[in-house]
Amino acid sequence: MSEPRLRVFPDPAALALAAAERIAVAALEAIRARGRFRLVLAGGETPRRTYEVLAGAAFAGRVDWPRVEFFWGDERCVPPNDARSNYRMAREALLDRIPVTPDNVHRIHGEDAPARAALAYERQLASVVPDLVLLGLGQDGHTASLFPGHAAVRERVRTVLAEYVREVSAWRVTMTPPMLNAGRAVLFLASGPGKAGALRLALEGSLPPALLPVKAVRPASGCLDWMVDLAAASGLARVTSVSTET
Ligand code: 6PG
């Protein structure tokens, strides 16, 4: 696989704007080529800011939302109206503010027994090739709900798994590397100084995926992008420029 592409933005607002632009362009291209855009959403603060920008006036009319299908890379095992739900976050930041086709919203049923929710989601994904997979980065190098030392990050066959994650004292359902790597493109978003160490390890370190799960994401398409802000990039040795345009 070729090296991931990295773009660094001055602050979280510039990052969110550029990420929204990237998603809008990917949607346009996918809808033009295949009549629909299959987008995998991530949880977390950085993705949430991007969803809010996408739902805002600057992007009104830019995306043919009824042709967009929404999936989730991971979910917390809570009901959909729980404050911790990734579905709820995406609904409030984006879905409630745009003209979605209800049948196109494929959430993970976090309210069900975790193993059952994982199996049901795996079946739903059976013939799905995502056009774009959005992912965040945790300070410990986790992404989606692939945590260091856990089984999901080493999974080679199942596309969705449920695991109890002791680090967050909760059950999670997560897409595994085989599913995330099937995406036509993957876009990581990271912002803030708290991510600097994990980003340095992800892009310049040599830890194996089992210890730094973000490294398990190597899409077969080779299309892997990182969009980060300056604070997150502050630990990198190889930043050559900061983007001022989306
Ligand atoms: C979740 C996630 C998780 C997240 C990262 C980054 O459900 O929490 O999917 O992988 O994307 O932890 O989150 P922040 O941007 O909030 O740091």
PDB file of N, CA and C in Angstrom, residues 7-104:
ATOM      1  N   ARG A   7      -2.847  15.821   5.497  1.00  0.00           N
ATOM      2  CA  ARG A   7      -3.039  17.271   5.347  1.00  0.00           C
ATOM      3  C   ARG A   7      -3.252  17.861   6.732  1.00  0.00           C
ATOM      4  N   VAL A   8      -2.563  18.956   6.989  1.00  0.00           N
ATOM      5  CA  VAL A   8      -2.609  19.595   8.305  1.00  0.00           C
ATOM      6  C   VAL A   8      -3.293  20.954   8.167  1.00  0.00           C
ATOM      7  N   PHE A   9      -4.248  21.229   9.066  1.00  0.00           N
ATOM      8  CA  PHE A   9      -5.005  22.481   9.019  1.00  0.00           C
ATOM      9  C   PHE A   9      -4.723  23.291  10.292  1.00  0.00           C
ATOM     10  N   PRO A  10      -4.857  24.618  10.190  1.00  0.00           N
ATOM     11  CA  PRO A  10      -4.446  25.460  11.313  1.00  0.00           C
ATOM     12  C   PRO A  10      -5.215  25.186  12.608  1.00  0.00           C
ATOM     13  N   ASP A  11      -6.501  24.904  12.518  1.00  0.00           N
ATOM     14  CA  ASP A  11      -7.297  24.727  13.745  1.00  0.00           C
ATOM     15  C   ASP A  11      -8.471  23.785  13.465  1.00  0.00           C
ATOM     16  N   PRO A  12      -9.206  23.407  14.523  1.00  0.00           N
ATOM     17  CA  PRO A  12     -10.310  22.452  14.347  1.00  0.00           C
ATOM     18  C   PRO A  12     -11.389  22.935  13.377  1.00  0.00           C
ATOM     19  N   ALA A  13     -11.641  24.237  13.344  1.00  0.00           N
ATOM     20  CA  ALA A  13     -12.685  24.749  12.444  1.00  0.00           C
ATOM     21  C   ALA A  13     -12.268  24.576  10.982  1.00  0.00           C
ATOM     22  N   ALA A  14     -11.014  24.884  10.679  1.00  0.00           N
ATOM     23  CA  ALA A  14     -10.515  24.723   9.304  1.00  0.00           C
ATOM     24  C   ALA A  14     -10.508  23.241   8.925  1.00  0.00           C
ATOM     25  N   LEU A  15     -10.169  22.405   9.882  1.00  0.00           N
ATOM     26  CA  LEU A  15     -10.172  20.957   9.638  1.00  0.00           C
ATOM     27  C   LEU A  15     -11.592  20.461   9.327  1.00  0.00           C
ATOM     28  N   ALA A  16     -12.561  20.899  10.126  1.00  0.00           N
ATOM     29  CA  ALA A  16     -13.944  20.448   9.916  1.00  0.00           C
ATOM     30  C   ALA A  16     -14.457  20.902   8.549  1.00  0.00           C
ATOM     31  N   LEU A  17     -14.103  22.118   8.162  1.00  0.00           N
ATOM     32  CA  LEU A  17     -14.559  22.637   6.871  1.00  0.00           C
ATOM     33  C   LEU A  17     -13.957  21.818   5.721  1.00  0.00           C
ATOM     34  N   ALA A  18     -12.669  21.536   5.828  1.00  0.00           N
ATOM     35  CA  ALA A  18     -11.994  20.771   4.765  1.00  0.00           C
ATOM     36  C   ALA A  18     -12.513  19.334   4.719  1.00  0.00           C
ATOM     37  N   ALA A  19     -12.781  18.764   5.877  1.00  0.00           N
ATOM     38  CA  ALA A  19     -13.285  17.385   5.901  1.00  0.00           C
ATOM     39  C   ALA A  19     -14.685  17.325   5.291  1.00  0.00           C
ATOM     40  N   ALA A  20     -15.500  18.339   5.605  1.00  0.00           N
ATOM     41  CA  ALA A  20     -16.850  18.379   5.026  1.00  0.00           C
ATOM     42  C   ALA A  20     -16.757  18.491   3.502  1.00  0.00           C
ATOM     43  N   GLU A  21     -15.828  19.309   3.032  1.00  0.00           N
ATOM     44  CA  GLU A  21     -15.621  19.470   1.589  1.00  0.00           C
ATOM     45  C   GLU A  21     -15.214  18.129   0.954  1.00  0.00           C
ATOM     46  N   ARG A  22     -14.319  17.443   1.619  1.00  0.00           N
ATOM     47  CA  ARG A  22     -13.841  16.143   1.118  1.00  0.00           C
ATOM     48  C   ARG A  22     -15.004  15.149   1.009  1.00  0.00           C
ATOM     49  N   ILE A  23     -15.884  15.160   2.024  1.00  0.00           N
ATOM     50  CA  ILE A  23     -17.032  14.251   2.020  1.00  0.00           C
ATOM     51  C   ILE A  23     -18.007  14.643   0.896  1.00  0.00           C
ATOM     52  N   ALA A  24     -18.240  15.939   0.742  1.00  0.00           N
ATOM     53  CA  ALA A  24     -19.168  16.396  -0.300  1.00  0.00           C
ATOM     54  C   ALA A  24     -18.663  16.004  -1.691  1.00  0.00           C
ATOM     55  N   VAL A  25     -17.369  16.127  -1.909  1.00  0.00           N
ATOM     56  CA  VAL A  25     -16.799  15.759  -3.210  1.00  0.00           C
ATOM     57  C   VAL A  25     -16.880  14.248  -3.427  1.00  0.00           C
ATOM     58  N   ALA A  26     -16.596  13.485  -2.373  1.00  0.00           N
ATOM     59  CA  ALA A  26     -16.689  12.019  -2.486  1.00  0.00           C
ATOM     60  C   ALA A  26     -18.124  11.603  -2.799  1.00  0.00           C
ATOM     61  N   ALA A  27     -19.092  12.296  -2.190  1.00  0.00           N
ATOM     62  CA  ALA A  27     -20.508  11.976  -2.437  1.00  0.00           C
ATOM     63  C   ALA A  27     -20.857  12.246  -3.898  1.00  0.00           C
ATOM     64  N   LEU A  28     -20.411  13.376  -4.383  1.00  0.00           N
ATOM     65  CA  LEU A  28     -20.701  13.751  -5.770  1.00  0.00           C
ATOM     66  C   LEU A  28     -20.146  12.695  -6.733  1.00  0.00           C
ATOM     67  N   GLU A  29     -18.908  12.302  -6.494  1.00  0.00           N
ATOM     68  CA  GLU A  29     -18.260  11.329  -7.392  1.00  0.00           C
ATOM     69  C   GLU A  29     -18.936   9.967  -7.322  1.00  0.00           C
ATOM     70  N   ALA A  30     -19.272   9.518  -6.107  1.00  0.00           N
ATOM     71  CA  ALA A  30     -19.891   8.194  -5.958  1.00  0.00           C
ATOM     72  C   ALA A  30     -21.282   8.169  -6.589  1.00  0.00           C
ATOM     73  N   ILE A  31     -22.036   9.239  -6.362  1.00  0.00           N
ATOM     74  CA  ILE A  31     -23.406   9.284  -6.908  1.00  0.00           C
ATOM     75  C   ILE A  31     -23.353   9.349  -8.434  1.00  0.00           C
ATOM     76  N   ARG A  32     -22.386  10.080  -8.936  1.00  0.00           N
ATOM     77  CA  ARG A  32     -22.218  10.156 -10.397  1.00  0.00           C
ATOM     78  C   ARG A  32     -21.855   8.767 -10.952  1.00  0.00           C
ATOM     79  N   ALA A  33     -20.993   8.047 -10.253  1.00  0.00           N
ATOM     80  CA  ALA A  33     -20.503   6.752 -10.767  1.00  0.00           C
ATOM     81  C   ALA A  33     -21.459   5.596 -10.481  1.00  0.00           C
ATOM     82  N   ARG A  34     -22.067   5.591  -9.299  1.00  0.00           N
ATOM     83  CA  ARG A  34     -22.839   4.407  -8.884  1.00  0.00           C
ATOM     84  C   ARG A  34     -24.250   4.704  -8.423  1.00  0.00           C
ATOM     85  N   GLY A  35     -24.648   5.964  -8.466  1.00  0.00           N
ATOM     86  CA  GLY A  35     -26.032   6.330  -8.130  1.00  0.00           C
ATOM     87  C   GLY A  35     -26.289   6.451  -6.643  1.00  0.00           C
ATOM     88  N   ARG A  36     -25.276   6.195  -5.807  1.00  0.00           N
ATOM     89  CA  ARG A  36     -25.458   6.350  -4.359  1.00  0.00           C
ATOM     90  C   ARG A  36     -24.096   6.516  -3.697  1.00  0.00           C
ATOM     91  N   PHE A  37     -24.141   7.010  -2.464  1.00  0.00           N
ATOM     92  CA  PHE A  37     -22.907   7.228  -1.709  1.00  0.00           C
ATOM     93  C   PHE A  37     -23.057   6.523  -0.364  1.00  0.00           C
ATOM     94  N   ARG A  38     -22.197   5.545  -0.128  1.00  0.00           N
ATOM     95  CA  ARG A  38     -22.261   4.790   1.118  1.00  0.00           C
ATOM     96  C   ARG A  38     -21.186   5.298   2.070  1.00  0.00           C
ATOM     97  N   LEU A  39     -21.630   5.958   3.135  1.00  0.00           N
ATOM     98  CA  LEU A  39     -20.732   6.651   4.051  1.00  0.00           C
ATOM     99  C   LEU A  39     -20.768   5.973   5.417  1.00  0.00           C
ATOM    100  N   VAL A  40     -19.584   5.635   5.927  1.00  0.00           N
ATOM    101  CA  VAL A  40     -19.474   5.068   7.275  1.00  0.00           C
ATOM    102  C   VAL A  40     -19.085   6.203   8.222  1.00  0.00           C
ATOM    103  N   LEU A  41     -19.925   6.423   9.238  1.00  0.00           N
ATOM    104  CA  LEU A  41     -19.696   7.521  10.177  1.00  0.00           C
ATOM    105  C   LEU A  41     -18.893   7.060  11.384  1.00  0.00           C
ATOM    106  N   ALA A  42     -18.185   8.003  11.982  1.00  0.00           N
ATOM    107  CA  ALA A  42     -17.406   7.726  13.196  1.00  0.00           C
ATOM    108  C   ALA A  42     -18.037   8.462  14.375  1.00  0.00           C
ATOM    109  N   GLY A  43     -17.737   8.012  15.587  1.00  0.00           N
ATOM    110  CA  GLY A  43     -18.130   8.760  16.770  1.00  0.00           C
ATOM    111  C   GLY A  43     -17.023   9.732  17.137  1.00  0.00           C
ATOM    112  N   GLY A  44     -17.262  10.558  18.147  1.00  0.00           N
ATOM    113  CA  GLY A  44     -16.196  11.440  18.633  1.00  0.00           C
ATOM    114  C   GLY A  44     -16.409  12.903  18.269  1.00  0.00           C
ATOM    115  N   GLU A  45     -15.655  13.752  18.959  1.00  0.00           N
ATOM    116  CA  GLU A  45     -15.789  15.207  18.829  1.00  0.00           C
ATOM    117  C   GLU A  45     -15.391  15.735  17.454  1.00  0.00           C
ATOM    118  N   THR A  46     -14.269  15.225  16.928  1.00  0.00           N
ATOM    119  CA  THR A  46     -13.768  15.763  15.656  1.00  0.00           C
ATOM    120  C   THR A  46     -14.746  15.454  14.523  1.00  0.00           C
ATOM    121  N   PRO A  47     -15.217  14.202  14.419  1.00  0.00           N
ATOM    122  CA  PRO A  47     -16.247  13.929  13.412  1.00  0.00           C
ATOM    123  C   PRO A  47     -17.519  14.774  13.641  1.00  0.00           C
ATOM    124  N   ARG A  48     -17.915  14.952  14.910  1.00  0.00           N
ATOM    125  CA  ARG A  48     -19.152  15.707  15.164  1.00  0.00           C
ATOM    126  C   ARG A  48     -19.074  17.121  14.583  1.00  0.00           C
ATOM    127  N   ARG A  49     -17.940  17.774  14.745  1.00  0.00           N
ATOM    128  CA  ARG A  49     -17.792  19.133  14.189  1.00  0.00           C
ATOM    129  C   ARG A  49     -17.929  19.102  12.671  1.00  0.00           C
ATOM    130  N   THR A  50     -17.409  18.049  12.053  1.00  0.00           N
ATOM    131  CA  THR A  50     -17.500  17.926  10.596  1.00  0.00           C
ATOM    132  C   THR A  50     -18.961  17.739  10.171  1.00  0.00           C
ATOM    133  N   TYR A  51     -19.711  16.923  10.899  1.00  0.00           N
ATOM    134  CA  TYR A  51     -21.128  16.709  10.547  1.00  0.00           C
ATOM    135  C   TYR A  51     -21.900  18.020  10.638  1.00  0.00           C
ATOM    136  N   GLU A  52     -21.578  18.817  11.670  1.00  0.00           N
ATOM    137  CA  GLU A  52     -22.304  20.086  11.835  1.00  0.00           C
ATOM    138  C   GLU A  52     -22.021  21.030  10.665  1.00  0.00           C
ATOM    139  N   VAL A  53     -20.790  21.015  10.193  1.00  0.00           N
ATOM    140  CA  VAL A  53     -20.468  21.864   9.042  1.00  0.00           C
ATOM    141  C   VAL A  53     -21.213  21.365   7.806  1.00  0.00           C
ATOM    142  N   LEU A  54     -21.236  20.042   7.625  1.00  0.00           N
ATOM    143  CA  LEU A  54     -21.924  19.462   6.463  1.00  0.00           C
ATOM    144  C   LEU A  54     -23.409  19.810   6.453  1.00  0.00           C
ATOM    145  N   ALA A  55     -23.988  19.898   7.658  1.00  0.00           N
ATOM    146  CA  ALA A  55     -25.415  20.192   7.769  1.00  0.00           C
ATOM    147  C   ALA A  55     -25.703  21.688   7.637  1.00  0.00           C
ATOM    148  N   GLY A  56     -24.651  22.507   7.640  1.00  0.00           N
ATOM    149  CA  GLY A  56     -24.825  23.959   7.673  1.00  0.00           C
ATOM    150  C   GLY A  56     -25.050  24.590   6.308  1.00  0.00           C
ATOM    151  N   ALA A  57     -25.297  25.893   6.359  1.00  0.00           N
ATOM    152  CA  ALA A  57     -25.670  26.650   5.169  1.00  0.00           C
ATOM    153  C   ALA A  57     -24.627  26.550   4.054  1.00  0.00           C
ATOM    154  N   ALA A  58     -23.340  26.496   4.421  1.00  0.00           N
ATOM    155  CA  ALA A  58     -22.283  26.491   3.397  1.00  0.00           C
ATOM    156  C   ALA A  58     -22.401  25.269   2.482  1.00  0.00           C
ATOM    157  N   PHE A  59     -23.007  24.191   2.956  1.00  0.00           N
ATOM    158  CA  PHE A  59     -23.091  22.969   2.136  1.00  0.00           C
ATOM    159  C   PHE A  59     -24.504  22.692   1.635  1.00  0.00           C
ATOM    160  N   ALA A  60     -25.436  23.618   1.910  1.00  0.00           N
ATOM    161  CA  ALA A  60     -26.822  23.385   1.477  1.00  0.00           C
ATOM    162  C   ALA A  60     -26.842  23.209  -0.046  1.00  0.00           C
ATOM    163  N   GLY A  61     -27.465  22.167  -0.518  1.00  0.00           N
ATOM    164  CA  GLY A  61     -27.567  21.923  -1.956  1.00  0.00           C
ATOM    165  C   GLY A  61     -26.342  21.270  -2.564  1.00  0.00           C
ATOM    166  N   ARG A  62     -25.289  21.080  -1.783  1.00  0.00           N
ATOM    167  CA  ARG A  62     -24.053  20.496  -2.324  1.00  0.00           C
ATOM    168  C   ARG A  62     -24.117  18.971  -2.408  1.00  0.00           C
ATOM    169  N   VAL A  63     -24.907  18.341  -1.507  1.00  0.00           N
ATOM    170  CA  VAL A  63     -24.945  16.869  -1.470  1.00  0.00           C
ATOM    171  C   VAL A  63     -26.368  16.398  -1.737  1.00  0.00           C
ATOM    172  N   ASP A  64     -26.495  15.388  -2.568  1.00  0.00           N
ATOM    173  CA  ASP A  64     -27.800  14.804  -2.894  1.00  0.00           C
ATOM    174  C   ASP A  64     -28.151  13.811  -1.777  1.00  0.00           C
ATOM    175  N   TRP A  65     -28.537  14.348  -0.611  1.00  0.00           N
ATOM    176  CA  TRP A  65     -28.684  13.527   0.598  1.00  0.00           C
ATOM    177  C   TRP A  65     -29.599  12.318   0.446  1.00  0.00           C
ATOM    178  N   PRO A  66     -30.725  12.410  -0.281  1.00  0.00           N
ATOM    179  CA  PRO A  66     -31.565  11.203  -0.393  1.00  0.00           C
ATOM    180  C   PRO A  66     -30.827  10.011  -1.006  1.00  0.00           C
ATOM    181  N   ARG A  67     -29.710  10.251  -1.686  1.00  0.00           N
ATOM    182  CA  ARG A  67     -28.939   9.147  -2.281  1.00  0.00           C
ATOM    183  C   ARG A  67     -27.766   8.709  -1.404  1.00  0.00           C
ATOM    184  N   VAL A  68     -27.706   9.224  -0.198  1.00  0.00           N
ATOM    185  CA  VAL A  68     -26.606   8.848   0.702  1.00  0.00           C
ATOM    186  C   VAL A  68     -27.098   7.782   1.683  1.00  0.00           C
ATOM    187  N   GLU A  69     -26.320   6.712   1.799  1.00  0.00           N
ATOM    188  CA  GLU A  69     -26.616   5.655   2.776  1.00  0.00           C
ATOM    189  C   GLU A  69     -25.629   5.802   3.937  1.00  0.00           C
ATOM    190  N   PHE A  70     -26.155   5.777   5.145  1.00  0.00           N
ATOM    191  CA  PHE A  70     -25.335   5.990   6.341  1.00  0.00           C
ATOM    192  C   PHE A  70     -25.135   4.691   7.120  1.00  0.00           C
ATOM    193  N   PHE A  71     -23.897   4.452   7.469  1.00  0.00           N
ATOM    194  CA  PHE A  71     -23.524   3.308   8.308  1.00  0.00           C
ATOM    195  C   PHE A  71     -22.673   3.843   9.460  1.00  0.00           C
ATOM    196  N   TRP A  72     -22.431   2.989  10.453  1.00  0.00           N
ATOM    197  CA  TRP A  72     -21.588   3.396  11.586  1.00  0.00           C
ATOM    198  C   TRP A  72     -20.429   2.417  11.746  1.00  0.00           C
ATOM    199  N   GLY A  73     -19.247   2.955  11.953  1.00  0.00           N
ATOM    200  CA  GLY A  73     -18.076   2.100  12.139  1.00  0.00           C
ATOM    201  C   GLY A  73     -18.093   1.410  13.493  1.00  0.00           C
ATOM    202  N   ASP A  74     -18.721   2.060  14.477  1.00  0.00           N
ATOM    203  CA  ASP A  74     -18.854   1.438  15.798  1.00  0.00           C
ATOM    204  C   ASP A  74     -19.997   2.083  16.560  1.00  0.00           C
ATOM    205  N   GLU A  75     -20.401   1.387  17.611  1.00  0.00           N
ATOM    206  CA  GLU A  75     -21.483   1.920  18.436  1.00  0.00           C
ATOM    207  C   GLU A  75     -21.262   1.514  19.880  1.00  0.00           C
ATOM    208  N   ARG A  76     -21.682   2.390  20.766  1.00  0.00           N
ATOM    209  CA  ARG A  76     -21.689   2.067  22.189  1.00  0.00           C
ATOM    210  C   ARG A  76     -22.960   1.266  22.456  1.00  0.00           C
ATOM    211  N   CYS A  77     -22.901   0.295  23.346  1.00  0.00           N
ATOM    212  CA  CYS A  77     -24.074  -0.558  23.588  1.00  0.00           C
ATOM    213  C   CYS A  77     -25.043   0.119  24.545  1.00  0.00           C
ATOM    214  N   VAL A  78     -25.748   1.079  23.983  1.00  0.00           N
ATOM    215  CA  VAL A  78     -26.739   1.873  24.715  1.00  0.00           C
ATOM    216  C   VAL A  78     -27.914   2.118  23.766  1.00  0.00           C
ATOM    217  N   PRO A  79     -29.067   2.492  24.283  1.00  0.00           N
ATOM    218  CA  PRO A  79     -30.201   2.784  23.398  1.00  0.00           C
ATOM    219  C   PRO A  79     -29.909   3.992  22.497  1.00  0.00           C
ATOM    220  N   PRO A  80     -30.641   4.091  21.380  1.00  0.00           N
ATOM    221  CA  PRO A  80     -30.331   5.136  20.393  1.00  0.00           C
ATOM    222  C   PRO A  80     -30.538   6.566  20.888  1.00  0.00           C
ATOM    223  N   ASN A  81     -31.309   6.717  21.972  1.00  0.00           N
ATOM    224  CA  ASN A  81     -31.512   8.085  22.488  1.00  0.00           C
ATOM    225  C   ASN A  81     -30.575   8.411  23.649  1.00  0.00           C
ATOM    226  N   ASP A  82     -29.685   7.479  23.986  1.00  0.00           N
ATOM    227  CA  ASP A  82     -28.725   7.699  25.075  1.00  0.00           C
ATOM    228  C   ASP A  82     -27.690   8.751  24.636  1.00  0.00           C
ATOM    229  N   ALA A  83     -27.275   9.560  25.590  1.00  0.00           N
ATOM    230  CA  ALA A  83     -26.307  10.623  25.260  1.00  0.00           C
ATOM    231  C   ALA A  83     -24.990  10.067  24.729  1.00  0.00           C
ATOM    232  N   ARG A  84     -24.688   8.786  25.048  1.00  0.00           N
ATOM    233  CA  ARG A  84     -23.418   8.199  24.575  1.00  0.00           C
ATOM    234  C   ARG A  84     -23.526   7.577  23.185  1.00  0.00           C
ATOM    235  N   SER A  85     -24.722   7.501  22.642  1.00  0.00           N
ATOM    236  CA  SER A  85     -24.934   6.800  21.362  1.00  0.00           C
ATOM    237  C   SER A  85     -24.285   7.545  20.183  1.00  0.00           C
ATOM    238  N   ASN A  86     -23.512   6.829  19.400  1.00  0.00           N
ATOM    239  CA  ASN A  86     -22.927   7.444  18.201  1.00  0.00           C
ATOM    240  C   ASN A  86     -24.014   7.774  17.181  1.00  0.00           C
ATOM    241  N   TYR A  87     -25.051   6.925  17.127  1.00  0.00           N
ATOM    242  CA  TYR A  87     -26.181   7.211  16.243  1.00  0.00           C
ATOM    243  C   TYR A  87     -26.825   8.534  16.638  1.00  0.00           C
ATOM    244  N   ARG A  88     -27.067   8.693  17.946  1.00  0.00           N
ATOM    245  CA  ARG A  88     -27.710   9.936  18.401  1.00  0.00           C
ATOM    246  C   ARG A  88     -26.854  11.154  18.054  1.00  0.00           C
ATOM    247  N   MET A  89     -25.546  11.027  18.242  1.00  0.00           N
ATOM    248  CA  MET A  89     -24.673  12.162  17.925  1.00  0.00           C
ATOM    249  C   MET A  89     -24.813  12.530  16.445  1.00  0.00           C
ATOM    250  N   ALA A  90     -24.778  11.530  15.573  1.00  0.00           N
ATOM    251  CA  ALA A  90     -24.870  11.814  14.132  1.00  0.00           C
ATOM    252  C   ALA A  90     -26.255  12.348  13.771  1.00  0.00           C
ATOM    253  N   ARG A  91     -27.272  11.841  14.457  1.00  0.00           N
ATOM    254  CA  ARG A  91     -28.639  12.310  14.170  1.00  0.00           C
ATOM    255  C   ARG A  91     -28.751  13.797  14.521  1.00  0.00           C
ATOM    256  N   GLU A  92     -28.246  14.146  15.703  1.00  0.00           N
ATOM    257  CA  GLU A  92     -28.383  15.535  16.144  1.00  0.00           C
ATOM    258  C   GLU A  92     -27.508  16.486  15.339  1.00  0.00           C
ATOM    259  N   ALA A  93     -26.299  16.032  15.010  1.00  0.00           N
ATOM    260  CA  ALA A  93     -25.362  16.926  14.305  1.00  0.00           C
ATOM    261  C   ALA A  93     -25.672  17.022  12.806  1.00  0.00           C
ATOM    262  N   LEU A  94     -26.224  15.940  12.238  1.00  0.00           N
ATOM    263  CA  LEU A  94     -26.369  15.907  10.780  1.00  0.00           C
ATOM    264  C   LEU A  94     -27.752  15.430  10.303  1.00  0.00           C
ATOM    265  N   LEU A  95     -28.129  14.211  10.684  1.00  0.00           N
ATOM    266  CA  LEU A  95     -29.282  13.568  10.033  1.00  0.00           C
ATOM    267  C   LEU A  95     -30.588  14.330  10.218  1.00  0.00           C
ATOM    268  N   ASP A  96     -30.768  14.932  11.399  1.00  0.00           N
ATOM    269  CA  ASP A  96     -32.006  15.679  11.645  1.00  0.00           C
ATOM    270  C   ASP A  96     -32.073  16.964  10.829  1.00  0.00           C
ATOM    271  N   ARG A  97     -30.972  17.364  10.237  1.00  0.00           N
ATOM    272  CA  ARG A  97     -30.915  18.678   9.579  1.00  0.00           C
ATOM    273  C   ARG A  97     -30.842  18.581   8.062  1.00  0.00           C
ATOM    274  N   ILE A  98     -30.896  17.358   7.541  1.00  0.00           N
ATOM    275  CA  ILE A  98     -30.776  17.173   6.087  1.00  0.00           C
ATOM    276  C   ILE A  98     -31.894  16.238   5.605  1.00  0.00           C
ATOM    277  N   PRO A  99     -32.184  16.222   4.308  1.00  0.00           N
ATOM    278  CA  PRO A  99     -33.265  15.359   3.805  1.00  0.00           C
ATOM    279  C   PRO A  99     -32.804  13.919   3.574  1.00  0.00           C
ATOM    280  N   VAL A 100     -32.747  13.130   4.654  1.00  0.00           N
ATOM    281  CA  VAL A 100     -32.308  11.732   4.499  1.00  0.00           C
ATOM    282  C   VAL A 100     -33.477  10.853   4.068  1.00  0.00           C
ATOM    283  N   THR A 101     -33.157   9.741   3.422  1.00  0.00           N
ATOM    284  CA  THR A 101     -34.145   8.700   3.144  1.00  0.00           C
ATOM    285  C   THR A 101     -34.083   7.749   4.338  1.00  0.00           C
ATOM    286  N   PRO A 102     -35.167   7.635   5.131  1.00  0.00           N
ATOM    287  CA  PRO A 102     -35.088   6.829   6.368  1.00  0.00           C
ATOM    288  C   PRO A 102     -34.532   5.421   6.137  1.00  0.00           C
ATOM    289  N   ASP A 103     -34.886   4.774   5.027  1.00  0.00           N
ATOM    290  CA  ASP A 103     -34.384   3.412   4.771  1.00  0.00           C
ATOM    291  C   ASP A 103     -32.871   3.379   4.553  1.00  0.00           C
ATOM    292  N   ASN A 104     -32.283   4.539   4.343  1.00  0.00           N
ATOM    293  CA  ASN A 104     -30.835   4.594   4.087  1.00  0.00           C
ATOM    294  C   ASN A 104     -30.008   4.760   5.370  1.00  0.00           C
TER     295      ASN A 104
END
